[in-house]
Amino acid sequence: MELRIDTFKSYQTAYLKSIESPQLFWSEIASAFEWFAPHQQTFNGSMEEGNIRWFDGGKLNITINALDRHLESKGNDPAIIWEPNDPDDLNETISYKQLHQRVCAFGSALRSCGIEKGDRVILYMPMTPELAIAVLACARIGAVHSVVFAGFSAQALADRIQDAQAKMVITADESRRGGKTIPLKSVVDAALTSCPSIEKVIVQRVTGSACPMESERDIWMHEFLAASKDSNCPPEIMEAEDPLFILYTSGSTGKPKGVVHTTGGYMVYTAYSFANVFQYEPGDIYWCTADIGWITGHSYIIYGPLLNGATTLMFEGIPTYPDASRFWAVCEKYRVNQFYTAPTAIRSLMASGRKCVEKHDLSALKVLGTVGEPINEEAWHWYNEVVGKSNCPIVDTWWQTETGGIMISGLGNLSPTKPAHAGLPLPGIDPVLLDPEGNEITQPNIEGLLCIRSPWPSMIRTTYGDHERCLSTYFRPFPGYYFTGDGARKDELGMIRVIGRVDDVINVSGHRFGTAEIESAINQSEMAVESAVVGFDHEIKGQGIHAFVITEEPIPLHDQGAARARIIDSVEREIGKIARPDRIQFVAALPKTRSGKIMRRILRKVANGDFDGFGDTSTLLDPSVVESIVNNAKSLWFATN
Ligand code: WT7
C-alpha cells in the first residue's frame, strides 16, 4: 500500500475515514509494513485512562522496515548523505546496503558487549553517521536508546543516565561545532562519577585529540567494532508495544521527564507523516537540519525517511560556519528537494541578508518546512520569497516530543497555506480547542487550549519510571483528551494557528525548558536565595530567558556583573549553555500571593518591557513589590536597550 496521498481531495477522503473508522484506517496503513506477526487489535485502552496501546499482538523489528525491506529494490541508493562540519572535509554517502551492514555490525558488537533487549543505552554524540548507526543498532537488538543532546552539561547527562538506569554510554572524544570543539568524553567522565549503572563507554574517535580512557570501562569504537567478528545480526523480535526509545524533555515542573515511545505505533506514524508532509518522491534529496538529540532528528532524520527508503541528509555543523550561507551552499551542493528547519534559524539567517541566499542555486527545492515554535509572519514571508522564490509550499509542522510525529501541517503542495498557521490536522489526528472549564470551543477565531481527542499511533505511552506523572501532565487535566500545553486558534476553514505554551515552559530557539528547572539551577549557585524565571519575546530566539533573582544581601552595582557570571556558571553546570539566562535582574522580593504563589503574569509583563496596567494585584501579599521591581527593571532596561 502506498503511504502517500497525492491530492487535496484524497486528503479530505482519508481524513474523514480516519475519524469515522480509525481502526480500519490505521490497520490498512499498518499493512504497508513488514511484521513477523500481524496485530490482533489496532488500538485499545482509553484516553480517560491514558493507557492506549497500538497494534497489540503485532511483532516486528523497525530496522527490517527501515533497512532490510529496501535492500532488494534500492540497496545501492543513498540512504544517508553526511555533510561534515568543515566543508573541506570528506563527505560520506552511505547506501542502504552499506547502512544495513554497518548497523548489523554495530548491533552484534553491542550484543557481544552484553547489551540485551530492554537495556537502556545513552547516546551522547556529535552528528556523525555513527550516531544514526548506533540508534538503529539499538533498535536492531531491542535495546532502548536514549539520545542526550551533546550540548547538555555533565549534571544534566548524569540526571538522565540515572533516571534511565542505563548500562552503556556511546560518545566521542570531541564534537566539532563550527570553529569550536566540545570535549564530550570529559563531560561523560564527569557525569559517570555519579552513575554506577554504567558498565561500558564506547568512544568514537572524531578529532583524535588526547582523551583519557579508563581501561576497564572505556573502549574505542573502532576496537569495539573490530572485536566483534560477527556482522550477522538477526533482528530482535519486538512486540508492537515494546519501548523503542526514551527521550528526555522539560515540563513545567521538576526535572526533565523521559518520554517513552514504543515500536509499532511510532514506526507507522513517523513513516506515514513523513511521506505525506514532505511529499517525498523517489530520488529526492531530503534535508532536516535538526540535531538527532531532539525528537525532530529521531522522527525526521532517521526513522521517517529511512522507513520510506528516502535519502536523508545529515549535517554535522551549524548554519553560520564557515559563514551564514552554509545552509544554502549545502542545498546547492546536493540539490536538496525538501528542506526542513526551525524559525529561529530562519530569523538569524534573515539577519545576514538575502545575498547569502541569492548567490546559491536553490532551484531543486520543492518543499520548505519549519518546526519548533510559532513562525512569525515576517520570517514566513522571507522564507517563502527569498528561499522558496514564492514557488515552494511552506509546511509549518506543529508537534511535540510527546506526539512522536507531525500532527498539524500542510501536506507539500496539496494543502492551502496561510502565514503563521500550521493549518489542518493530518489524517488520524483530531485536535480540538477547549476553554479552561474543558468545554469544546466551536466558534472560529477564539483562543483555546489545544487538546487531541482521539488516540494516534505515535502518542506518548508513559514517562519513564513515573506513569503517574504522565497521567497528571497529559491525560488528567481534561479527561478524555490529551492536553498539549499549547494555546491555539482555528479560523473559519479550520486552519489552526498555534500561539505558544500556556504552561511554565519556555521555548528558546526551539529548545524547551521548564521555568522550574532553570530556577532550580540558579538556586544552586550560592548567590541566589530564590528566583523566578519567565520568557520574553526575543527577535531571533523566539523567547529569551529573564531571571528575577533574590540574593541574601543586596549586591552593589559594581559587583553585579560578577554575581551574574556566577549565576550563569551555575545554570551551565546544571543544564548546559543552551539554558543560559539572557537577563538577570536582582530584586529584593518577588510578587507573591498570600498563598505564596508567584504571580508570573506580572513578571512576564515586566520582562517584556511593559511597565503598566498590571490588573488586579489585590491578592498580592505586598503590592508595593511590583513597583520596586518595575523601577529596578526600568533602570536595567534603559541601560541595555
Ligand atoms: C513545543 C514542542 C516537535 C519538534 C520540535 C519541538 C512548539 C513546535 C510548532 C509550530 C508553533 C510549535 C509548541 C510545542 N512548537 N512546533 N509549528 N508552531 N509552535 O519539540 O521540544 O517537544 O516542543 O514546541 O509549543 O508544544 P518539543
XYZ file of C-alpha atoms and ligand atoms in Angstrom:
668
model
C 0.000 0.000 0.000
C 1.229 3.470 -0.935
C 1.513 5.734 2.106
C 1.460 8.983 0.184
C -1.740 10.867 -0.559
C -1.366 12.960 -3.703
C -4.331 15.289 -3.991
C -6.167 17.540 -1.546
C -9.347 15.634 -2.336
C -7.771 12.341 -1.273
C -6.539 14.051 1.887
C -10.144 15.000 2.681
C -11.352 11.476 1.983
C -8.560 9.979 4.100
C -9.280 12.428 6.912
C -12.977 11.568 7.039
C -12.254 7.874 7.012
C -9.606 8.215 9.710
C -12.053 9.927 12.056
C -15.043 7.722 11.275
C -13.218 4.389 11.207
C -9.833 4.869 12.851
C -9.337 1.153 13.457
C -9.817 0.306 9.806
C -7.838 3.316 8.629
C -4.712 2.573 10.676
C -4.982 -1.152 10.211
C -4.706 -0.664 6.452
C -1.742 1.660 6.805
C -0.010 -0.790 9.131
C -0.290 -3.431 6.411
C 2.207 -1.455 4.310
C 4.953 -2.668 6.663
C 6.644 -5.973 7.344
C 5.557 -7.702 10.530
C 6.630 -11.053 11.902
C 3.070 -11.383 13.173
C 0.103 -9.149 12.361
C -1.678 -7.185 15.065
C -4.828 -8.537 16.699
C -6.189 -5.145 17.672
C -5.486 -1.805 16.007
C -5.669 0.056 19.293
C -7.174 -0.467 22.714
C -7.369 1.267 26.067
C -8.898 4.696 26.608
C -7.894 8.357 26.618
C -9.589 8.717 30.052
C -7.286 6.088 31.491
C -4.249 7.215 29.497
C -3.495 3.575 28.685
C -3.774 3.406 24.907
C -1.909 0.587 23.158
C -1.402 0.206 19.432
C -1.147 -2.876 17.247
C -1.284 -5.367 20.119
C -0.256 -8.824 19.011
C 1.884 -7.379 16.227
C 5.541 -8.419 16.190
C 8.194 -6.556 14.271
C 11.605 -5.017 14.125
C 11.651 -1.422 12.962
C 15.062 -1.842 11.270
C 13.675 -4.576 9.000
C 11.304 -1.898 7.748
C 13.885 0.897 7.639
C 16.709 -1.162 6.093
C 16.275 -4.826 5.072
C 12.999 -4.166 3.278
C 14.728 -1.782 0.839
C 17.787 -3.897 0.073
C 16.422 -5.611 -2.982
C 14.882 -2.622 -4.711
C 17.233 0.141 -3.579
C 20.275 -1.433 -1.984
C 22.615 0.865 -3.886
C 20.576 4.040 -3.416
C 21.918 6.553 -0.923
C 20.279 6.200 2.475
C 22.330 8.803 4.326
C 24.373 11.624 2.863
C 26.622 13.068 5.540
C 27.951 16.603 5.256
C 30.756 17.330 7.748
C 31.155 20.437 9.877
C 34.024 21.636 7.717
C 33.079 21.928 4.036
C 36.617 20.894 3.026
C 36.468 17.616 4.932
C 35.405 14.452 3.187
C 31.668 13.917 2.992
C 30.120 10.475 3.016
C 27.352 8.769 1.104
C 26.052 5.582 2.663
C 23.885 3.301 0.549
C 21.090 1.209 2.031
C 23.305 -1.874 1.677
C 26.193 -0.216 3.479
C 23.969 1.220 6.181
C 22.400 -2.181 6.761
C 25.828 -3.765 7.017
C 27.133 -1.116 9.446
C 24.034 -1.263 11.631
C 24.293 -5.053 11.801
C 27.987 -4.889 12.676
C 27.276 -2.328 15.398
C 24.321 -4.334 16.681
C 26.307 -7.523 17.045
C 29.134 -5.618 18.752
C 26.563 -4.326 21.245
C 25.347 -7.868 21.781
C 28.865 -9.149 22.381
C 29.256 -6.429 24.998
C 26.296 -7.914 26.841
C 23.605 -5.432 25.780
C 20.246 -7.183 25.641
C 16.679 -6.421 24.736
C 15.260 -3.785 27.093
C 18.648 -2.452 28.294
C 18.972 1.340 28.118
C 21.838 2.809 26.114
C 22.665 6.524 26.257
C 23.975 8.202 23.114
C 25.834 11.443 23.794
C 27.324 12.075 20.388
C 28.118 14.542 17.642
C 26.098 14.488 14.418
C 28.192 11.794 12.741
C 26.814 8.846 10.754
C 27.822 6.683 13.725
C 25.085 8.352 15.777
C 22.405 7.266 13.300
C 24.025 3.830 13.090
C 24.103 3.486 16.886
C 20.416 4.461 17.123
C 19.469 1.845 14.542
C 21.782 -0.770 16.071
C 19.981 -0.377 19.401
C 16.658 -0.796 17.615
C 18.017 -3.873 15.813
C 18.772 -5.677 19.079
C 15.841 -4.276 21.053
C 17.908 -2.042 23.331
C 16.165 1.185 24.310
C 18.118 4.165 23.031
C 18.119 7.480 24.802
C 19.906 10.199 22.870
C 21.049 13.115 25.005
C 21.754 16.308 23.067
C 25.518 16.873 23.170
C 25.068 20.443 24.459
C 23.791 19.280 27.854
C 26.113 19.505 30.860
C 27.625 16.640 32.845
C 24.978 17.096 35.531
C 22.101 17.016 33.024
C 23.621 13.931 31.408
C 24.013 12.251 34.799
C 20.380 13.025 35.684
C 19.230 11.260 32.513
C 21.558 8.276 32.915
C 20.381 7.777 36.484
C 16.722 8.143 35.623
C 17.046 5.633 32.781
C 19.341 3.326 34.801
C 21.366 2.929 31.623
C 24.052 0.271 31.167
C 26.130 1.905 28.447
C 27.102 5.313 27.093
C 28.178 5.811 23.494
C 30.080 9.039 22.943
C 33.039 10.595 21.086
C 36.336 12.171 22.058
C 35.106 15.577 20.919
C 32.417 17.115 18.807
C 33.037 19.804 16.194
C 30.608 22.695 16.082
C 31.574 25.493 13.753
C 35.006 26.738 14.784
C 34.767 25.156 18.232
C 35.241 21.705 19.662
C 33.375 20.330 22.661
C 35.120 17.720 24.828
C 32.314 15.165 25.018
C 34.321 12.404 26.638
C 35.388 14.575 29.564
C 31.772 15.587 30.105
C 30.881 11.888 30.177
C 33.711 11.184 32.631
C 32.411 13.899 34.937
C 28.850 12.586 34.683
C 29.869 8.998 35.392
C 31.243 9.766 38.846
C 27.604 9.547 39.948
C 26.281 6.835 37.597
C 27.035 3.349 38.929
C 24.664 1.671 36.454
C 27.043 2.307 33.548
C 29.220 -0.692 32.686
C 30.784 0.323 29.374
C 31.584 3.503 27.453
C 32.124 3.328 23.692
C 34.134 6.250 22.337
C 34.192 7.322 18.702
C 37.417 8.977 17.604
C 36.322 12.176 15.883
C 39.014 14.824 16.323
C 41.745 12.494 17.575
C 42.623 14.780 20.452
C 44.080 13.236 23.596
C 41.377 11.726 25.719
C 41.880 9.648 28.858
C 40.436 6.145 28.736
C 39.577 4.034 31.749
C 40.769 0.615 30.705
C 38.075 -1.466 32.411
C 35.230 0.687 31.289
C 36.061 2.564 28.075
C 36.529 1.116 24.579
C 37.352 2.925 21.350
C 34.529 2.457 18.885
C 36.817 1.125 16.154
C 38.188 -1.525 18.518
C 34.719 -2.396 19.746
C 33.625 -2.923 16.130
C 36.765 -4.831 15.145
C 36.483 -7.148 18.140
C 33.096 -8.374 17.050
C 33.702 -10.531 14.014
C 30.064 -11.395 13.550
C 28.386 -8.999 11.157
C 25.270 -11.121 11.038
C 22.827 -9.519 13.401
C 19.441 -11.200 13.476
C 16.768 -8.671 14.411
C 15.252 -8.935 17.860
C 11.584 -9.792 17.563
C 9.742 -6.957 19.267
C 6.161 -6.662 20.452
C 4.445 -3.620 18.973
C 4.294 -2.069 22.455
C 7.906 -2.787 23.425
C 9.676 0.519 24.075
C 11.819 1.794 21.205
C 13.355 4.805 22.920
C 13.264 7.284 25.769
C 13.788 10.953 25.050
C 14.008 13.443 27.899
C 12.094 16.697 27.651
C 11.269 19.532 30.009
C 7.936 20.088 31.645
C 6.558 22.887 33.755
C 7.627 21.200 36.987
C 10.614 19.288 38.264
C 13.372 17.552 36.345
C 13.013 16.632 32.667
C 10.916 13.536 32.109
C 11.671 10.550 29.922
C 9.074 10.386 27.166
C 8.648 6.746 26.138
C 7.796 5.780 22.562
C 7.038 2.229 21.523
C 7.875 0.301 18.400
C 4.855 -0.407 16.199
C 2.869 2.791 16.514
C 5.902 5.036 16.246
C 7.009 3.244 13.091
C 3.636 3.514 11.386
C 3.090 7.158 12.221
C 6.559 8.554 11.503
C 6.616 6.794 8.132
C 3.104 7.932 7.245
C 3.601 11.554 8.300
C 6.982 11.826 6.566
C 5.596 10.575 3.249
C 2.675 12.964 3.360
C 4.005 16.174 4.856
C 7.111 16.283 2.680
C 5.538 14.649 -0.375
C 8.781 12.793 -0.837
C 9.247 11.180 -4.256
C 11.835 8.528 -5.142
C 15.181 10.105 -5.969
C 14.545 13.252 -3.918
C 17.186 14.523 -1.506
C 15.617 15.456 1.805
C 17.341 17.522 4.489
C 16.263 18.164 8.059
C 18.718 20.448 9.874
C 17.760 19.377 13.401
C 20.056 17.537 15.790
C 19.300 13.874 16.465
C 19.331 14.824 20.149
C 15.796 16.177 19.697
C 12.640 14.389 18.589
C 12.771 16.092 15.176
C 16.020 14.299 14.446
C 14.683 10.937 15.650
C 11.496 11.068 13.604
C 12.544 13.061 10.552
C 16.263 12.496 10.058
C 16.340 8.813 10.898
C 13.129 6.842 11.169
C 10.593 8.615 8.912
C 12.894 8.967 5.893
C 14.535 5.534 6.169
C 11.189 3.793 6.620
C 10.261 5.355 3.273
C 13.501 4.338 1.565
C 14.358 8.018 1.193
C 17.738 9.749 1.024
C 18.260 11.731 4.202
C 20.975 14.331 4.532
C 22.702 14.609 7.874
C 24.690 17.739 8.700
C 27.327 17.857 11.412
C 27.777 21.627 11.547
C 25.945 24.863 12.292
C 24.180 27.348 9.981
C 26.808 30.072 10.354
C 30.028 28.135 9.707
C 32.182 28.908 7.821
C 29.679 31.667 7.049
C 25.969 32.477 7.054
C 25.389 30.945 3.625
C 26.254 27.382 4.686
C 22.681 26.057 4.603
C 22.205 27.358 1.077
C 25.606 26.113 -0.040
C 24.649 22.631 1.161
C 21.234 22.864 -0.553
C 23.007 23.711 -3.794
C 25.752 21.106 -3.397
C 23.325 18.185 -3.097
C 20.391 19.703 -4.975
C 18.181 19.378 -1.911
C 14.476 18.932 -2.696
C 12.893 19.146 0.747
C 14.407 21.416 3.383
C 13.195 21.354 6.997
C 14.469 23.797 9.617
C 13.462 25.946 12.622
C 12.086 29.507 12.710
C 14.987 30.607 14.891
C 17.468 29.571 12.170
C 15.400 31.370 9.538
C 15.327 34.554 11.611
C 19.038 34.526 12.287
C 19.884 33.885 8.611
C 17.429 36.571 7.588
C 19.515 38.997 9.597
C 22.549 38.113 7.445
C 20.815 39.423 4.355
C 19.350 37.935 1.197
C 22.688 37.949 -0.679
C 23.791 34.888 1.290
C 20.845 33.038 -0.214
C 20.838 34.546 -3.664
C 24.363 33.505 -4.544
C 23.278 29.853 -4.446
C 21.239 27.829 -6.880
C 18.250 26.605 -4.912
C 16.222 25.580 -7.937
C 15.879 21.961 -6.789
C 13.809 22.954 -3.737
C 10.215 21.715 -3.782
C 9.019 21.877 -0.173
C 10.156 24.037 2.760
C 9.370 23.031 6.312
C 9.527 24.665 9.725
C 9.173 23.283 13.236
C 9.761 24.008 16.883
C 7.964 27.252 17.614
C 5.462 29.592 16.034
C 6.880 31.246 12.926
C 6.229 34.985 12.764
C 4.814 36.421 9.538
C 7.959 38.320 8.628
C 10.127 35.214 8.786
C 7.450 33.215 6.946
C 7.437 35.687 4.042
C 11.215 35.814 3.888
C 11.404 32.008 3.829
C 8.733 31.892 1.154
C 10.111 34.612 -1.102
C 13.872 34.642 -0.615
C 14.454 30.919 -0.120
C 11.465 29.410 -1.929
C 11.197 32.074 -4.698
C 7.438 32.002 -3.982
C 7.453 28.616 -5.634
C 7.665 26.157 -2.736
C 4.893 25.459 -0.270
C 5.854 26.019 3.380
C 4.815 23.235 5.707
C 4.574 24.699 9.205
C 4.627 21.479 11.206
C 3.200 21.526 14.717
C 4.020 18.628 17.012
C 5.857 17.712 20.207
C 8.316 15.239 21.666
C 5.285 13.571 23.189
C 3.338 13.269 19.930
C 6.225 11.448 18.228
C 5.306 12.784 14.805
C 3.856 15.785 12.984
C 0.226 16.395 13.970
C -0.869 19.613 12.261
C 0.680 20.714 8.977
C 0.154 21.255 5.296
C 0.989 18.305 3.051
C 3.538 19.514 0.492
C 1.763 21.471 -2.184
C -1.610 19.780 -1.642
C -2.971 21.935 1.155
C -3.935 25.577 1.491
C -1.261 27.596 3.310
C -1.588 30.671 5.469
C 1.333 32.517 7.064
C 1.916 31.646 10.710
C -0.678 28.859 10.611
C 0.236 25.209 10.996
C -3.016 24.552 9.121
C -5.052 21.362 9.064
C -4.527 18.165 11.043
C -3.020 15.085 9.411
C -5.347 12.142 8.811
C -5.970 10.368 12.101
C -5.394 13.486 14.193
C -8.371 15.036 15.946
C -7.424 18.376 17.529
C -9.915 20.459 19.495
C -9.760 23.707 21.435
C -11.045 23.716 24.993
C -11.932 26.564 27.297
C -10.446 26.456 30.813
C -13.537 24.572 32.040
C -12.948 21.875 29.454
C -15.774 22.757 27.049
C -15.038 22.412 23.369
C -14.903 25.757 21.568
C -16.767 25.515 18.285
C -16.822 29.134 17.083
C -13.873 30.205 14.927
C -11.087 32.597 15.926
C -11.316 32.085 19.662
C -8.196 31.110 21.533
C -8.370 27.881 23.466
C -6.270 25.102 24.903
C -5.105 22.739 22.213
C -6.061 19.138 23.010
C -6.255 15.920 20.999
C -9.482 13.951 21.249
C -8.628 10.552 19.802
C -5.575 8.350 20.045
C -2.885 8.264 17.344
C -0.203 5.623 16.846
C 2.908 7.558 17.960
C 1.448 9.134 21.086
C 3.476 9.116 24.320
C 2.946 5.898 26.274
C 4.421 6.848 29.621
C 7.073 8.926 31.302
C 9.852 6.535 32.198
C 9.640 5.227 35.741
C 6.748 7.517 36.673
C 3.474 6.779 34.922
C 1.596 8.955 37.388
C 3.448 11.988 36.048
C 2.394 11.117 32.504
C -1.244 10.873 33.565
C -1.259 14.071 35.563
C 0.519 16.082 32.880
C -1.264 14.920 29.755
C -4.397 12.901 30.462
C -5.928 14.199 33.693
C -6.183 17.943 33.057
C -9.098 17.299 30.648
C -10.404 13.740 30.978
C -10.837 12.072 27.602
C -8.284 14.315 25.902
C -4.525 14.546 25.533
C -3.520 18.031 26.731
C -0.699 19.634 24.720
C 0.156 22.637 26.905
C -0.270 24.952 23.906
C -2.800 27.674 23.189
C -4.247 27.922 19.664
C -6.961 29.387 17.433
C -8.874 27.920 14.486
C -10.130 30.047 11.597
C -13.378 29.597 9.630
C -11.737 26.961 7.431
C -10.425 25.019 10.399
C -6.835 26.138 9.900
C -5.020 26.150 13.215
C -2.633 28.780 14.464
C -0.592 27.652 17.445
C 0.165 30.628 19.639
C 2.510 29.181 22.227
C 2.740 27.479 25.581
C 0.159 28.188 28.239
C 2.188 26.478 30.964
C 5.511 27.330 32.592
C 7.556 26.081 29.680
C 9.743 28.435 27.673
C 10.804 27.789 24.131
C 14.234 29.259 23.436
C 15.368 28.786 19.829
C 13.038 25.809 19.603
C 14.520 24.249 22.755
C 12.214 23.572 25.581
C 12.925 24.437 29.225
C 10.818 24.417 32.334
C 10.993 27.585 34.366
C 11.246 25.446 37.496
C 14.237 23.628 36.060
C 16.134 26.852 35.352
C 15.160 28.326 38.716
C 16.492 25.299 40.495
C 19.777 25.632 38.560
C 20.012 29.306 39.532
C 19.297 28.491 43.152
C 22.198 26.017 43.151
C 24.573 28.968 42.959
C 25.409 30.143 46.432
C 24.396 33.670 45.350
C 20.704 33.058 44.962
C 18.156 32.667 47.706
C 15.178 32.468 45.415
C 14.443 33.111 41.766
C 11.675 33.313 39.205
C 12.235 32.810 35.505
C 9.965 33.935 32.672
C 10.228 34.145 28.912
C 10.277 37.399 26.962
C 9.868 37.992 23.220
C 13.230 37.716 21.514
C 13.766 38.741 17.919
C 15.917 35.762 16.946
C 15.378 33.105 19.596
C 11.599 33.455 19.777
C 11.818 33.650 23.536
C 14.652 34.763 25.777
C 15.110 33.918 29.457
C 14.662 36.660 32.061
C 15.579 35.669 35.607
C 14.500 37.625 38.679
C 16.860 36.716 41.487
C 16.767 37.418 45.209
C 20.138 37.329 46.951
C 20.874 37.164 50.651
C 22.440 40.618 50.724
C 21.710 43.336 48.175
C 24.510 43.319 45.593
C 26.170 46.677 44.969
C 26.008 47.791 41.362
C 29.726 47.336 40.690
C 29.579 43.687 41.848
C 26.537 42.737 39.838
C 28.498 41.676 36.754
C 30.485 39.128 38.742
C 27.358 37.933 40.522
C 25.595 37.389 37.213
C 28.579 35.404 35.931
C 28.357 33.076 38.914
C 24.674 32.504 38.353
C 25.265 31.801 34.685
C 28.006 29.329 35.630
C 25.590 27.534 37.812
C 22.998 27.205 35.021
C 25.685 25.979 32.617
C 26.799 23.418 35.151
C 23.312 22.157 35.992
C 21.767 22.193 32.489
C 24.142 23.500 29.815
C 24.981 26.641 27.889
C 21.728 26.417 25.942
C 19.745 27.363 29.068
C 21.761 30.468 29.961
C 19.532 33.361 31.050
C 19.690 36.384 28.729
C 18.987 38.753 31.586
C 19.409 38.523 35.312
C 17.640 41.107 37.401
C 18.381 41.301 41.123
C 15.299 42.051 43.159
C 14.521 42.406 46.850
C 11.293 40.414 46.661
C 9.011 38.601 44.232
C 5.307 39.349 43.717
C 3.639 36.580 45.688
C 0.064 35.910 46.604
C -0.901 35.293 50.197
C -0.687 31.580 49.490
C 2.921 32.008 48.338
C 2.351 31.597 44.605
C 4.480 33.811 42.354
C 2.317 35.957 40.074
C 4.185 35.226 36.884
C 1.976 37.267 34.633
C 3.361 40.385 36.310
C 6.927 39.229 35.799
C 6.196 38.370 32.166
C 4.936 41.873 31.531
C 7.949 43.433 33.176
C 10.329 41.182 31.228
C 8.639 42.317 28.025
C 9.212 45.963 28.892
C 5.538 46.555 29.577
C 5.545 48.582 32.765
C 1.954 49.471 33.487
C -1.571 48.128 33.643
C -0.900 45.160 35.921
C -4.590 44.491 36.512
C -5.774 43.195 39.828
C -2.871 42.944 42.259
C -5.008 42.958 45.386
C -4.305 39.297 46.107
C -0.618 40.071 46.458
C 0.834 39.814 49.899
C 2.697 43.073 49.322
C 1.574 45.019 46.231
C 4.441 47.505 46.643
C 6.836 44.771 45.458
C 5.571 45.368 41.925
C 6.566 48.996 41.974
C 10.061 48.252 43.175
C 10.576 45.541 40.506
C 9.311 47.909 37.827
C 11.612 50.735 38.895
C 14.536 48.401 39.025
C 13.622 46.948 35.604
C 13.309 50.392 34.076
C 16.839 51.316 35.048
C 18.098 47.981 33.684
C 16.021 48.428 30.575
C 17.448 51.821 29.771
C 20.949 50.573 30.451
C 20.656 47.669 27.986
C 18.246 48.839 25.263
C 6.503 22.586 21.538
C 7.069 21.196 21.498
C 8.341 18.835 17.711
C 9.606 19.233 17.323
C 10.356 20.302 17.987
C 9.906 20.804 19.316
C 6.178 24.300 19.991
C 6.532 23.051 17.835
C 5.488 24.340 16.420
C 4.873 25.025 15.331
C 4.074 26.610 16.853
C 5.345 24.885 17.705
C 4.897 24.070 20.759
C 5.032 22.638 21.248
N 6.018 24.069 18.563
N 6.224 23.215 16.543
N 4.975 24.583 14.066
N 4.180 26.156 15.600
N 4.636 26.019 17.915
O 9.546 19.768 20.165
O 10.666 20.359 22.326
O 8.718 18.782 22.249
O 8.416 21.248 21.863
O 7.129 23.374 20.523
O 4.834 24.960 21.826
O 4.271 22.362 22.385
P 9.366 19.990 21.714
